[in-house]
Coordinates of C-alpha atoms in Angstrom, one line a residue:
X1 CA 90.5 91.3 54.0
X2 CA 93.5 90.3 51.5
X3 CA 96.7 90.1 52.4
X4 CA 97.7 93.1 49.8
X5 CA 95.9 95.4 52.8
X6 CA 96.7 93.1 56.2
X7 CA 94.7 94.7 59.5
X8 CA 97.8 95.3 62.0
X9 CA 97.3 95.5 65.6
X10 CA 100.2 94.4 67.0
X11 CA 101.8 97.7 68.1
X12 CA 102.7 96.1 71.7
X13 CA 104.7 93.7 70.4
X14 CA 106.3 95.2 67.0
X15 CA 105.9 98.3 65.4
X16 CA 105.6 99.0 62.0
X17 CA 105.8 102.6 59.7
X18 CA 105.3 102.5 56.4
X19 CA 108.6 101.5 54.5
X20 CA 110.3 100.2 57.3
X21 CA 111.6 97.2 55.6
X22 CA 113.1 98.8 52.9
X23 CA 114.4 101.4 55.0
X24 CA 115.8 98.6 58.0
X25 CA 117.6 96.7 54.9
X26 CA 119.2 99.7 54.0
X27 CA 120.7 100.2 57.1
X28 CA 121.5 96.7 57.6
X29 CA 123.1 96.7 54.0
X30 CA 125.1 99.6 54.7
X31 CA 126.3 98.0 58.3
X32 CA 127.4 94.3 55.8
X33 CA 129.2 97.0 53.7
X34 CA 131.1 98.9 56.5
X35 CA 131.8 95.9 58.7
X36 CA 132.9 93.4 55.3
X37 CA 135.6 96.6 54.1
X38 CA 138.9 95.6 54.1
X39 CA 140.2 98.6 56.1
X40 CA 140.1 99.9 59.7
X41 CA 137.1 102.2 59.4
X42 CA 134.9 99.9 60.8
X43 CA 135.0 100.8 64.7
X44 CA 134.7 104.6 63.7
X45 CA 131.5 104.2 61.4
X46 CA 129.3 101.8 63.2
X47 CA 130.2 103.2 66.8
X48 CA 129.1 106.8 65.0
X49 CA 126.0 105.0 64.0
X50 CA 125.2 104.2 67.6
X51 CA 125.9 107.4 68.5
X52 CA 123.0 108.8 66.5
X53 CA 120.7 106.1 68.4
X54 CA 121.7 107.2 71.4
X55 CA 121.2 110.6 70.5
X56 CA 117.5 110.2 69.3
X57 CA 116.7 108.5 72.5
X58 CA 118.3 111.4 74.6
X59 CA 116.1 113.7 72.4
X60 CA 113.0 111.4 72.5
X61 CA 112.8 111.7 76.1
X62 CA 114.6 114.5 77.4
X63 CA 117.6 113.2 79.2
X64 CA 121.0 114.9 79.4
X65 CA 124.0 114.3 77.9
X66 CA 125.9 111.0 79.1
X67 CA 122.8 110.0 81.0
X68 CA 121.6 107.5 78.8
X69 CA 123.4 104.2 76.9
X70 CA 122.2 101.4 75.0
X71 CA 121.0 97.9 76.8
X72 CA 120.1 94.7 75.0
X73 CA 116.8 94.8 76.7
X74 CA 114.5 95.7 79.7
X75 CA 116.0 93.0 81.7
X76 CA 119.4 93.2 81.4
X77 CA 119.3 97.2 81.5
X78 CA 117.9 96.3 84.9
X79 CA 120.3 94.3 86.1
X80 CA 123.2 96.7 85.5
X81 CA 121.4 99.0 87.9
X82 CA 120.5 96.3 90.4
X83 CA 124.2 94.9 90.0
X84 CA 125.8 98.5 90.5
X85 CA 123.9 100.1 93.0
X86 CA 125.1 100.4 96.5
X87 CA 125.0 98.2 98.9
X88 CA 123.3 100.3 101.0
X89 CA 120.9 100.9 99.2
X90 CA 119.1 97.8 98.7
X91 CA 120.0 95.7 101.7
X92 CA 117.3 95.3 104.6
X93 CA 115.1 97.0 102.6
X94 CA 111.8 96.0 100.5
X95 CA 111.5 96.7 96.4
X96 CA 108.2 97.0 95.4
X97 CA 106.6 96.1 91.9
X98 CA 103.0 95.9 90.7
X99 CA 101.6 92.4 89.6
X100 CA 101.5 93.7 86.1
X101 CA 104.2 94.4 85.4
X102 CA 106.6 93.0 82.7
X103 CA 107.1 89.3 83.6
X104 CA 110.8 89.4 82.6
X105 CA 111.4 92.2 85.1
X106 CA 109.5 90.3 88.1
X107 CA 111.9 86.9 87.5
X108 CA 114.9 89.1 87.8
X109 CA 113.9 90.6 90.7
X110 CA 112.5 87.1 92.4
X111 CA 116.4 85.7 91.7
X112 CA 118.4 88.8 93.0
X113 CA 116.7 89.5 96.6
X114 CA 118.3 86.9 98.5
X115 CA 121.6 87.9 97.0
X116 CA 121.1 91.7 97.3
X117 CA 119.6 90.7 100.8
X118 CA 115.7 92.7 99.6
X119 CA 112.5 91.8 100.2
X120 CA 110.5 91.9 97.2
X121 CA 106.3 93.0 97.8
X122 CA 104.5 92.5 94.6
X123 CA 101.6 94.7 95.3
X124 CA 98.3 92.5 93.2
X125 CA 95.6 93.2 91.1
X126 CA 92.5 93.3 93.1
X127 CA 89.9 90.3 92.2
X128 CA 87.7 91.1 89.5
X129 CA 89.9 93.5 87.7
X130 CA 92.5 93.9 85.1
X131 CA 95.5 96.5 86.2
X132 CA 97.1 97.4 90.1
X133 CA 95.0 100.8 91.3
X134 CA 97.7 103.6 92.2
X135 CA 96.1 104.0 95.1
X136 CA 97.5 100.3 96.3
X137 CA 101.0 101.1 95.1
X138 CA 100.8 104.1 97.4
X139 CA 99.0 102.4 100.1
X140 CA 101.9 99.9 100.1
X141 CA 104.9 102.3 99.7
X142 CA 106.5 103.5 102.7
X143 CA 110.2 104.3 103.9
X144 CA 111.1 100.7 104.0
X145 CA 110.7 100.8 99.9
X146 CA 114.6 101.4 99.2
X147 CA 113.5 100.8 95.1
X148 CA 110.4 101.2 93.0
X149 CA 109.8 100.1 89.9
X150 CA 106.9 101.2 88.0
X151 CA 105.5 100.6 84.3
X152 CA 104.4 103.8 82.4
X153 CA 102.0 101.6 80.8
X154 CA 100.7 97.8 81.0
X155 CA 101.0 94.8 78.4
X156 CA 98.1 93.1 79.5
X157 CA 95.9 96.4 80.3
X158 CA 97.3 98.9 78.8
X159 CA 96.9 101.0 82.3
X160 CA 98.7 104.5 82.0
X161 CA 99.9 104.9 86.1
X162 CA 99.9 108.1 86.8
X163 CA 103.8 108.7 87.2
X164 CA 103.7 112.2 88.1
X165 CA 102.2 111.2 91.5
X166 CA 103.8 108.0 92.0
X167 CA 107.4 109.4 91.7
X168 CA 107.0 112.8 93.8
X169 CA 105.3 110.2 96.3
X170 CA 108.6 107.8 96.1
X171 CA 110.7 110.8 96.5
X172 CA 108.8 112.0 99.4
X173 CA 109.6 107.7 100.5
X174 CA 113.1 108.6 100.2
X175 CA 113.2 105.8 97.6
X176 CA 114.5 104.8 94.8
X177 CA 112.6 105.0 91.2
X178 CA 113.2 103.1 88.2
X179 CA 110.2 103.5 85.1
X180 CA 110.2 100.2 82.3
X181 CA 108.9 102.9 79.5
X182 CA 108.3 99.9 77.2
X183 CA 104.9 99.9 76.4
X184 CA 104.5 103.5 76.2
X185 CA 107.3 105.4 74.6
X186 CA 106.8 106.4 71.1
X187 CA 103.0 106.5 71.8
X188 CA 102.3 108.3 74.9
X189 CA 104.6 111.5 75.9
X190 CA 107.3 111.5 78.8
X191 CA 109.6 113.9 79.7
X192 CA 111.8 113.4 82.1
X193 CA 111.9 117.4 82.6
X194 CA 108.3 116.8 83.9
X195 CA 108.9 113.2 85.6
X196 CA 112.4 113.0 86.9
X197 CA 112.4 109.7 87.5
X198 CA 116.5 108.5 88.9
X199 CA 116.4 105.3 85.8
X200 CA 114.3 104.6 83.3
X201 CA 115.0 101.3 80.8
X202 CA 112.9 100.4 77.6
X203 CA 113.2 99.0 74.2
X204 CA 112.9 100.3 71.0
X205 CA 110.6 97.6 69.4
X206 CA 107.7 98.5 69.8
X207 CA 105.5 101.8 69.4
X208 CA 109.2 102.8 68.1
X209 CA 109.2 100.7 65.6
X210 CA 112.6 99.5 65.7
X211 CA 114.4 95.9 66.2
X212 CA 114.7 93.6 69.1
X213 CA 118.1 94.0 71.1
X214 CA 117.9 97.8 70.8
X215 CA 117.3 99.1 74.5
X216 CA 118.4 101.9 76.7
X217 CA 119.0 102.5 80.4
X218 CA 119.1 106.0 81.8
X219 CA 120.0 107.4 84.9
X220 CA 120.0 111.0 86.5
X221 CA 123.4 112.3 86.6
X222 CA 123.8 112.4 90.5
X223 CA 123.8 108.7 90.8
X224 CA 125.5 107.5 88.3
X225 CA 128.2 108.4 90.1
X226 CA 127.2 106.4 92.9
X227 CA 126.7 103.7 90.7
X228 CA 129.3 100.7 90.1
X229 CA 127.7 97.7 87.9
X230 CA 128.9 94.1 88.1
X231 CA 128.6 93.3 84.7
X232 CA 131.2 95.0 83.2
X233 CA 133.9 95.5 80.6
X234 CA 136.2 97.1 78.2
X235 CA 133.4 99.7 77.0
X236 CA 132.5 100.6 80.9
X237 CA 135.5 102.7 80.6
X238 CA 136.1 106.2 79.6
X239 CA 138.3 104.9 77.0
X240 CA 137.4 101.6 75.8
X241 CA 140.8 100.9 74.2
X242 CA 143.0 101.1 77.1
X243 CA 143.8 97.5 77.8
X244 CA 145.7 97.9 81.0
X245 CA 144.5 95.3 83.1
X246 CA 145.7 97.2 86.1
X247 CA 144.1 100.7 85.4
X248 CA 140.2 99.9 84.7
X249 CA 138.5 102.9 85.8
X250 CA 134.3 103.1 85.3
X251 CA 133.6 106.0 82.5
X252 CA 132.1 109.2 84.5
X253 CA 129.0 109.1 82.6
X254 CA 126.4 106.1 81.6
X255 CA 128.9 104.2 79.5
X256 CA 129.6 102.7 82.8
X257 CA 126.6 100.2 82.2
X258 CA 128.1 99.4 78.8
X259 CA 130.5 96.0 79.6
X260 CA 131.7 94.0 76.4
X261 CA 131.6 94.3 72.7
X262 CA 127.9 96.6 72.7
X263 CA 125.1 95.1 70.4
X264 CA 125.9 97.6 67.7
X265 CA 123.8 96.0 64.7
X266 CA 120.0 96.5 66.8
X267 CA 120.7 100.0 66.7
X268 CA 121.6 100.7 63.5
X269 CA 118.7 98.9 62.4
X270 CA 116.9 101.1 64.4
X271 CA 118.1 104.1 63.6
X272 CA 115.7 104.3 60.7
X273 CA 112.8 104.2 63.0
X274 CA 113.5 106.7 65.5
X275 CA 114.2 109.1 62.4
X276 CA 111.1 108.5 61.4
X277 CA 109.1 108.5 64.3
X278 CA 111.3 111.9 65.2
X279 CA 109.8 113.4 62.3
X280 CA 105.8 112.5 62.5
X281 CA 103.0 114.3 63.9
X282 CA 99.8 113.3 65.2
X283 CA 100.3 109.6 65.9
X284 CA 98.1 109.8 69.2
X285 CA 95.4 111.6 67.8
X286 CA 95.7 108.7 64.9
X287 CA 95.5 106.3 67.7
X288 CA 93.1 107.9 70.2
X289 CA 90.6 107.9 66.8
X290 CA 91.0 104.2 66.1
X291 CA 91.3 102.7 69.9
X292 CA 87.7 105.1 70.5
X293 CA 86.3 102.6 68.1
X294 CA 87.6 99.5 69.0
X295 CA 86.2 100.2 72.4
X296 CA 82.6 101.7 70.7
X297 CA 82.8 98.3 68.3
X298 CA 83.8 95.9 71.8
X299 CA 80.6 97.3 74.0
X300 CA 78.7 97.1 71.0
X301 CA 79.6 93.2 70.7
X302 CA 79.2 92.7 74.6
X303 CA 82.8 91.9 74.7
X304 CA 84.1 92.8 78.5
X305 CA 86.9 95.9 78.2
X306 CA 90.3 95.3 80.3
X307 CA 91.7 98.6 79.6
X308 CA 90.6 102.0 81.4
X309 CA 87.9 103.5 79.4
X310 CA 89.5 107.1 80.0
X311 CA 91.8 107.7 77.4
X312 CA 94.2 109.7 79.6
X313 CA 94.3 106.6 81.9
X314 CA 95.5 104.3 78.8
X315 CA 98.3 103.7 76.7
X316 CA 97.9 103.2 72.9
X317 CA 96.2 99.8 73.0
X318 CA 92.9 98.5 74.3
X319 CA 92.3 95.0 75.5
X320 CA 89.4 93.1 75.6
X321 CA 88.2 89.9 77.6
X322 CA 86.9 87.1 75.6
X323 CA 83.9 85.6 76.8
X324 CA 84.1 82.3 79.3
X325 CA 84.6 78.8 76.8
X326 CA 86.0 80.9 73.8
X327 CA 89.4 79.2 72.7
X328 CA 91.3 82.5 72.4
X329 CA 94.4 80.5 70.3
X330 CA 91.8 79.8 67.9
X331 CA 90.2 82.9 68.0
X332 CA 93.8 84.6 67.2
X333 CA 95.2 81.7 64.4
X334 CA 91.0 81.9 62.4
X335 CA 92.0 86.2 62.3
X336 CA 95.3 85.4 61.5
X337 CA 94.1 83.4 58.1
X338 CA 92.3 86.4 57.5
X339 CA 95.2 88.6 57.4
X340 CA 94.0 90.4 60.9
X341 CA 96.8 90.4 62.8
X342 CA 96.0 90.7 67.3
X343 CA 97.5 88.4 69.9
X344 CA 95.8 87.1 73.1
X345 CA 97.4 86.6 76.7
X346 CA 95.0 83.9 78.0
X347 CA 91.7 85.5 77.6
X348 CA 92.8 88.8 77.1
X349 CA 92.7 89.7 72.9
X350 CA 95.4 92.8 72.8
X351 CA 94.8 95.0 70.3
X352 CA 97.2 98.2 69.5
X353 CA 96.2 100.0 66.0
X354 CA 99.5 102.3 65.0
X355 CA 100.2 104.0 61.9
X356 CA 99.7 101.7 59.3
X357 CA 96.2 100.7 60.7
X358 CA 93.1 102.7 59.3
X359 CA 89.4 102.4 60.7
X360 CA 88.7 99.6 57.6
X361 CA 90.5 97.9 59.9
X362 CA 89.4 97.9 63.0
X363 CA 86.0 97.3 61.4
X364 CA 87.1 93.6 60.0
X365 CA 88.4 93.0 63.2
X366 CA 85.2 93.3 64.7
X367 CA 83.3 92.0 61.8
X368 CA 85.2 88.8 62.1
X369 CA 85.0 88.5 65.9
X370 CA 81.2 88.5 65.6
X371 CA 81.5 85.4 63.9
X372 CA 84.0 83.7 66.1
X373 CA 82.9 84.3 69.5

């Protein structure tokens, strides 16, 4: 319980590997080199860095060539696709969204339907329980859905959907599908061979283990060509050096939901991570050992589990409800001075053990909640 050997369960909001830090400076330190030169390598170097980001992601998840570019985040890869669709495709129609989704995504949505002239249905958690059933998504999804978005897995549940059937049913809709990988990727597989969703956006913060302001937004080849964002600019074109203010023309591929100068520091400094994660083996069956025991460890304290106990119906973190009157800030700050590191979304303690947790671990965790609540 020192804080030479921290317990780290924080894997939903930032990943860690071991040597990251050293390994991020590195990169970082090479990026202050290249970028403080005096010479005009600099474009060439760090845009070749990017490259290699982009080109893990690709890997990571199976998308084509020029499907896939970088985002600062969830959100804003969002808007480039809500911002460039047709109109046509949105207007008149209802987008649909499950109450647990990720907050962010929700406000964006709230602000853009009278604009893109949509009716957004928020389909809800059912009273008594913790994530939106599949069933209701589907129950709720008909042909006036022109867009779906769905979360591969939950920050507040850790609910896996099952996106196999949720897409073919959307396609069968005739609507739209758009999957926030967030929580998920780098834990759970995806494919998009298997689930050919038409966007996907994420983040590589947190399973991946890599640095806020490093997202992605993909889209199937087909419709990025239908596809026309708003917010654009001198990298949306094919050539981002043609300054003829009289002759912009959207690159062919995803580069068109690039606009200004792109954030190329976050990936660079996440580069690191997705090599490593690239090259390791058996992280869920790490996981899947450790989270079977924080849920063994949570019935055995009486504690209330807010996550599906089937582990093919969960992400990588389990969730447990604090019991009625226990102050969960104080719960989180009294494990926090013991080097045990959760977080808590009103009553609901997260916890998401990753690769530098071990099963010491999870036992402090529990041995120290038994005294606090």
């Amino acid at each position: 319980m020192t804080q030479d050997d921290p317990s780290y369960f924080l894997y939903h909001s930032i990943g860690l590997y071991p040597g990251k830090g050293d390994e991020m400076a590195a990169a970082l330190g090479d990026f202050a080199q290249t970028w403080g030169a005096q010479d005009d390598a600099q474009w060439p170097k760090v845009l070749g860095a990017r490259a290699e980001f982009l080109d893990l992601w690709r890997a990571l998840i199976d998308a084509p060539d020029g499907t896939l570019t970088s985002a600062d985040n969830v959100t804003a890869a969002l808007f480039s696709v809500l911002g460039g669709l047709p109109p046509d495709r949105l207007r008149g129609k209802r987008v649909l969204i499950a109450a647990d989704c990720f907050p962010s995504l929700h406000f964006l949505l709230n602000g853009m339907q009278q604009r893109l002239s949509f009716t957004l249905e928020t389909v809800p958690v059912r009273q008594g329980e913790f994530w939106v059933r599949d069933e209701d998504m589907i129950a709720a999804w008909d042909e006036s859905v022109g867009l779906a978005v769905l979360t591969f897995v939950t920050s507040t549940a850790s609910h896996r959907c099952d996106l196999d059937r949720l897409v073919a049913h959307g396609h069968k809709m005739g609507s739209l599908v758009g999957v926030d990988l967030t929580q998920g990727i780098g834990i759970i597989p995806f494919s998009l061979r298997q689930t050919p969703a038409d966007f996907v956006i994420s983040t590589t913060l947190k399973w991946l283990c890599g640095t806020p302001g490093a997202g992605i937004v993909q889209m199937r080849p087909d419709l990025i060509a239908e596809v026309t964002p708003e917010l654009r600019g001198w990298f949306s074109q094919d050539n981002p050096f043609s300054w003829d203010l009289e002759a912009f023309e959207y690159a062919p591929d995803a580069r068109r939901f690039d606009h200004g100068t792109p954030s190329v520091m976050a990936c660079v400094g996440s580069v690191p991570a997705l090599r490593w994660h690239a090259g390791q083996g058996g992280l869920l069956e790490h996981n899947r050992v450790l989270t079977a025991a924080v849920i063994e460890r949570a019935d055995a304290a009486g504690l209330t589990l807010a996550s599906p106990r089937e582990a093919e119906q969960r992400g990588g973190s389990v969730m447990v409800q604090l019991p009625a009157g226990s102050d969960a800030g104080r719960v989180v700050d009294t494990l926090r001075e013991r080097h045990i590191h959760v977080d808590a979304r009103g009553q609901i303690l997260r916890i998401s053990p990753g690769a530098v947790t071990e099963m010491r671990h999870v036992d402090r965790l529990f041995d120290a909640l038994k005294a606090l609540v």
